[in-house]
Coordinates of C-alpha atoms in Angstrom, one line a residue:
X1 CA -28.1 152.7 80.4
X2 CA -30.7 150.3 79.3
X3 CA -33.7 150.0 81.8
X4 CA -36.7 147.9 81.8
X5 CA -39.7 147.9 84.0
X6 CA -43.0 146.0 84.2
X7 CA -45.8 145.1 86.8
X8 CA -46.4 141.4 87.0
X9 CA -49.4 140.0 88.9
X10 CA -48.7 136.3 89.5
X11 CA -51.6 133.9 89.3
X12 CA -50.8 132.8 93.0
X13 CA -49.6 134.6 96.1
X14 CA -45.9 134.6 95.1
X15 CA -43.4 134.6 98.0
X16 CA -40.9 136.7 95.9
X17 CA -37.9 136.6 98.2
X18 CA -38.5 132.8 99.2
X19 CA -38.4 131.9 95.6
X20 CA -35.6 134.2 94.1
X21 CA -33.4 133.4 97.0
X22 CA -32.7 130.0 95.2
X23 CA -30.4 131.8 93.0
X24 CA -28.2 133.1 95.8
X25 CA -25.2 131.1 96.8
X26 CA -24.4 131.9 100.5
X27 CA -25.7 134.8 102.6
X28 CA -22.8 136.9 101.4
X29 CA -23.0 136.3 97.6
X30 CA -21.9 139.4 96.0
X31 CA -24.2 138.9 93.1
X32 CA -27.4 139.1 95.6
X33 CA -28.7 141.7 97.7
X34 CA -31.8 142.6 99.9
X35 CA -32.3 146.2 100.5
X36 CA -34.1 147.8 103.5
X37 CA -37.3 148.5 101.4
X38 CA -37.7 144.7 100.9
X39 CA -36.5 144.6 97.3
X40 CA -34.5 141.7 96.2
X41 CA -31.7 142.3 93.6
X42 CA -29.9 139.7 91.6
X43 CA -27.0 140.4 88.9
X44 CA -26.8 138.0 85.9
X45 CA -24.6 137.4 83.0
X46 CA -27.4 137.1 80.4
X47 CA -27.1 136.0 76.7
X48 CA -27.6 139.9 75.8
X49 CA -24.9 140.9 78.4
X50 CA -24.6 141.9 81.9
X51 CA -28.0 142.6 83.7
X52 CA -29.3 143.4 87.1
X53 CA -32.8 142.4 88.5
X54 CA -34.7 144.1 91.1
X55 CA -38.2 142.7 92.4
X56 CA -40.5 144.3 94.9
X57 CA -43.8 142.8 96.0
X58 CA -46.7 145.2 96.8
X59 CA -50.4 144.8 97.0
X60 CA -50.2 141.3 95.1
X61 CA -48.2 142.8 92.3
X62 CA -44.6 142.5 91.8
X63 CA -42.7 145.6 90.5
X64 CA -39.7 144.2 88.2
X65 CA -36.9 146.5 87.2
X66 CA -33.8 145.7 85.1
X67 CA -30.8 147.5 84.2
X68 CA -27.8 147.0 81.7
X69 CA -27.3 145.3 78.2
X70 CA -29.4 142.3 79.5
X71 CA -32.3 144.3 80.8
X72 CA -34.7 143.3 78.2
X73 CA -33.7 139.5 78.5
X74 CA -34.1 139.8 82.3
X75 CA -37.4 141.4 82.1
X76 CA -38.9 138.4 80.0
X77 CA -37.1 136.0 82.2
X78 CA -38.4 137.5 85.6
X79 CA -41.6 135.4 86.0
X80 CA -39.7 132.3 85.5
X81 CA -37.2 133.5 88.0
X82 CA -40.1 133.9 90.5
X83 CA -41.6 130.6 89.9
X84 CA -44.3 131.1 87.2
X85 CA -42.8 128.1 85.2
X86 CA -43.1 125.6 87.9
X87 CA -46.0 123.4 87.2
X88 CA -47.4 121.9 90.5
X89 CA -50.2 119.9 88.8
X90 CA -49.9 116.1 89.7
X91 CA -48.1 116.7 93.0
X92 CA -49.7 114.4 95.5
X93 CA -48.3 114.1 98.9
X94 CA -48.1 110.3 99.9
X95 CA -46.7 110.9 103.4
X96 CA -48.6 112.6 106.2
X97 CA -45.5 114.6 106.9
X98 CA -45.2 115.9 103.2
X99 CA -48.8 116.7 103.2
X100 CA -48.5 118.9 106.2
X101 CA -45.5 120.7 105.0
X102 CA -47.1 121.3 101.7
X103 CA -50.2 122.7 103.4
X104 CA -47.8 125.2 105.2
X105 CA -45.9 126.1 102.2
X106 CA -48.4 126.1 99.2
X107 CA -47.0 129.1 97.4
X108 CA -43.4 128.1 97.2
X109 CA -42.2 127.4 93.8
X110 CA -38.9 126.5 91.9
X111 CA -37.1 129.3 90.3
X112 CA -35.9 129.1 86.8
X113 CA -33.0 131.2 85.4
X114 CA -32.5 129.7 82.0
X115 CA -28.8 130.2 82.4
X116 CA -26.6 127.1 82.5
X117 CA -23.2 128.3 83.6
X118 CA -24.7 130.8 86.1
X119 CA -25.9 127.7 88.0
X120 CA -23.3 125.2 87.0
X121 CA -20.2 126.9 88.0
X122 CA -21.2 127.6 91.7
X123 CA -22.4 124.0 91.7
X124 CA -18.8 122.8 90.9
X125 CA -17.5 125.0 93.7
X126 CA -19.8 123.4 96.1
X127 CA -18.8 119.8 95.2
X128 CA -17.6 117.8 98.4
X129 CA -16.9 120.9 100.4
X130 CA -18.4 122.7 103.3
X131 CA -20.8 125.5 102.5
X132 CA -18.5 127.9 104.2
X133 CA -15.7 127.0 102.0
X134 CA -17.6 127.0 98.8
X135 CA -19.5 130.3 99.5
X136 CA -16.3 132.0 100.6
X137 CA -14.5 131.0 97.3
X138 CA -17.4 131.9 95.2
X139 CA -17.5 135.4 96.6
X140 CA -13.8 135.8 96.1
X141 CA -14.1 134.8 92.6
X142 CA -16.7 137.5 91.8
X143 CA -14.8 140.2 93.7
X144 CA -11.4 139.2 92.0
X145 CA -12.4 138.2 88.6
X146 CA -16.0 139.3 88.1
X147 CA -17.4 142.6 86.9
X148 CA -19.5 145.4 88.5
X149 CA -23.2 144.8 87.8
X150 CA -25.2 147.6 86.1
X151 CA -27.1 149.5 88.7
X152 CA -29.1 152.8 88.4
X153 CA -27.2 154.8 91.1
X154 CA -24.1 153.5 92.7
X155 CA -24.6 155.8 95.6
X156 CA -28.0 154.0 96.7
X157 CA -28.1 150.8 95.1
X158 CA -26.3 147.7 96.4
X159 CA -22.8 147.1 94.9
X160 CA -23.3 143.8 93.0
X161 CA -20.8 141.9 91.1
X162 CA -21.3 139.5 88.2
X163 CA -19.5 136.2 87.8
X164 CA -16.6 136.1 85.3
X165 CA -17.5 135.4 81.6
X166 CA -16.5 131.8 80.2
X167 CA -13.3 133.1 78.5
X168 CA -12.2 134.7 81.6
X169 CA -12.8 131.6 83.5
X170 CA -10.9 129.5 81.3
X171 CA -7.9 131.8 81.6
X172 CA -7.5 131.9 85.4
X173 CA -4.1 130.4 86.4
X174 CA -3.8 127.4 88.7
X175 CA -2.2 129.5 91.4
X176 CA -5.3 132.0 91.3
X177 CA -7.6 129.1 91.9
X178 CA -5.8 128.0 94.8
X179 CA -5.8 131.5 96.3
X180 CA -9.6 131.5 96.3
X181 CA -9.4 128.5 97.4
X182 CA -10.5 126.1 94.9
X183 CA -8.5 122.7 94.8
X184 CA -7.3 121.4 91.3
X185 CA -10.1 118.8 90.8
X186 CA -12.7 121.5 90.9
X187 CA -10.9 124.4 89.1
X188 CA -10.2 121.8 86.3
X189 CA -13.9 121.0 86.0
X190 CA -14.7 124.8 85.9
X191 CA -12.2 125.2 83.1
X192 CA -13.8 122.3 81.2
X193 CA -17.2 123.8 81.8
X194 CA -16.1 127.2 80.5
X195 CA -14.6 125.7 77.4
X196 CA -17.9 124.0 76.6
X197 CA -19.8 127.1 77.6
X198 CA -21.6 127.7 74.2
X199 CA -22.8 124.1 73.8
X200 CA -24.0 124.0 77.4
X201 CA -26.0 127.0 77.3
X202 CA -27.9 125.7 74.4
X203 CA -28.9 122.5 76.4
X204 CA -31.3 124.7 78.5
X205 CA -33.8 124.5 75.3
X206 CA -34.1 120.8 76.0
X207 CA -36.1 119.0 78.7
X208 CA -34.2 118.3 81.9
X209 CA -34.3 114.6 81.3
X210 CA -32.4 115.3 78.1
X211 CA -30.1 117.9 79.3
X212 CA -28.8 115.9 82.5
X213 CA -26.7 113.4 80.5
X214 CA -25.3 116.3 78.4
X215 CA -24.2 118.2 81.7
X216 CA -22.6 115.0 82.8
X217 CA -20.6 114.6 79.6
X218 CA -18.3 117.3 80.8
X219 CA -15.4 115.6 82.9
X220 CA -15.9 116.3 86.6
X221 CA -19.7 116.9 86.3
X222 CA -21.4 114.1 88.1
X223 CA -25.1 113.3 89.3
X224 CA -25.0 115.7 92.3
X225 CA -23.6 118.6 90.3
X226 CA -26.2 118.2 87.4
X227 CA -29.0 118.2 89.8
X228 CA -28.0 121.3 91.4
X229 CA -27.7 122.8 88.1
X230 CA -31.1 121.4 86.7
X231 CA -32.8 122.8 89.9
X232 CA -31.7 126.4 89.3
X233 CA -31.4 126.7 85.7
X234 CA -34.2 124.6 84.6
X235 CA -36.4 125.0 87.6
X236 CA -36.8 121.2 87.6
X237 CA -38.9 120.0 90.4
X238 CA -37.6 116.3 89.9
X239 CA -34.0 116.9 90.4
X240 CA -32.5 115.1 93.3
X241 CA -28.9 115.7 94.5
X242 CA -28.0 112.0 95.1
X243 CA -24.5 111.8 96.5
X244 CA -25.2 114.7 99.0
X245 CA -23.7 114.5 102.5
X246 CA -26.9 115.2 104.1
X247 CA -29.9 114.7 101.8
X248 CA -30.5 111.0 101.9
X249 CA -29.9 110.8 105.7
X250 CA -32.3 113.8 106.3
X251 CA -35.1 112.6 104.0
X252 CA -35.0 109.1 105.4
X253 CA -35.1 110.3 108.9
X254 CA -38.1 112.7 108.3
X255 CA -40.2 110.1 106.4
X256 CA -39.3 106.9 108.2
X257 CA -37.5 107.9 111.4
X258 CA -34.2 106.2 110.1
X259 CA -31.5 107.6 108.0
X260 CA -30.9 106.0 104.6
X261 CA -28.5 105.9 101.7
X262 CA -28.9 107.1 98.1
X263 CA -30.7 103.8 97.3
X264 CA -33.1 104.1 100.0
X265 CA -33.7 107.8 99.0
X266 CA -34.5 106.7 95.5
X267 CA -36.9 104.1 96.7
X268 CA -38.8 106.5 99.0
X269 CA -39.0 109.2 96.3
X270 CA -39.9 107.1 93.2
X271 CA -43.7 107.5 93.9
X272 CA -43.3 111.3 93.8
X273 CA -41.8 111.3 90.3
X274 CA -41.8 114.0 88.5
X275 CA -41.7 116.0 91.8
X276 CA -39.1 114.1 93.7
X277 CA -37.0 117.2 94.1
X278 CA -39.9 119.2 95.5
X279 CA -40.3 116.7 98.4
X280 CA -36.5 117.1 99.3
X281 CA -36.9 121.0 99.2
X282 CA -40.2 121.0 101.1
X283 CA -38.7 119.0 103.9
X284 CA -35.4 121.0 103.9
X285 CA -37.6 124.2 104.1
X286 CA -39.3 122.9 107.2
X287 CA -36.1 121.8 108.9
X288 CA -37.1 118.1 109.1
X289 CA -33.8 116.5 108.9
X290 CA -32.2 114.4 111.3
X291 CA -30.7 115.9 114.7
X292 CA -27.1 116.9 114.3
X293 CA -25.3 115.4 117.2
X294 CA -21.9 114.5 115.6
X295 CA -18.9 116.7 114.5
X296 CA -19.7 119.0 111.5
X297 CA -17.5 118.5 108.4
X298 CA -14.5 120.8 109.0
X299 CA -13.3 123.4 106.4
X300 CA -10.0 122.3 104.8
X301 CA -7.1 124.3 106.0
X302 CA -4.1 123.2 103.7
X303 CA -5.1 125.2 100.6
X304 CA -3.2 128.6 100.2
X305 CA -6.4 130.8 100.5
X306 CA -8.3 128.7 103.1
X307 CA -7.3 130.9 106.1
X308 CA -8.7 134.0 104.8

């Protein structure tokens, strides 16, 4: 089995786990694991084939190991996945609260995978549903239709899974989607994304501002889904998930004491461009959203697989 290994010394105190975990979709994501030795593992479908990444921090250095046909590709991509491509220059906190959070999180960076479908498909799953429903369906997709990730030793390595390839996604029948459960609107979007996979993957070579309308040209991919994709695949610090159930209200509450709508959110964040998404993420990391006193959004129970 192909194996790559390198030691990387980041130019800042990189919080390896806090950065790479941006590539995880829910606490039980079958493609992600943390082992007792503190290593973080993530399985990917790279342009060169399946690959598994393991990163461990020790004495300021990051030990990087990769396995599978995509090992060499992942070895090169690892620093970006750990935040090396995130340029914080020009970020100036304009609110005392943002300045305080930034002082407490100066080493956090955006992770960049460079893999469009890897970020886009789970973002579609997360459209307009609870995290519980989206993450559960994502896990079932990987277990039922994905592939075993290449690992060095199946007796000791975590049993990771890789998401299905685009051609497999496009062939999943409608009743299988409902069993995950993923409703028709979202499964139709995933199929459209899968059919356009080759072109979509090429967009990662473009700046995020140019790629965003190309992502949105796929039916079913809107502002929110494109932003979630840009954040993980491009590591875009300016991506803001407008249309989110919580973001505008939480940021408004944190910065003004009053929840706002998307228009208010855009106004509050405009002075931070091109770091608007950084502000949202920093406030979220600090848990500075509005108090949750009302009823939570309930998972849907009418789909065939929703009771599982």
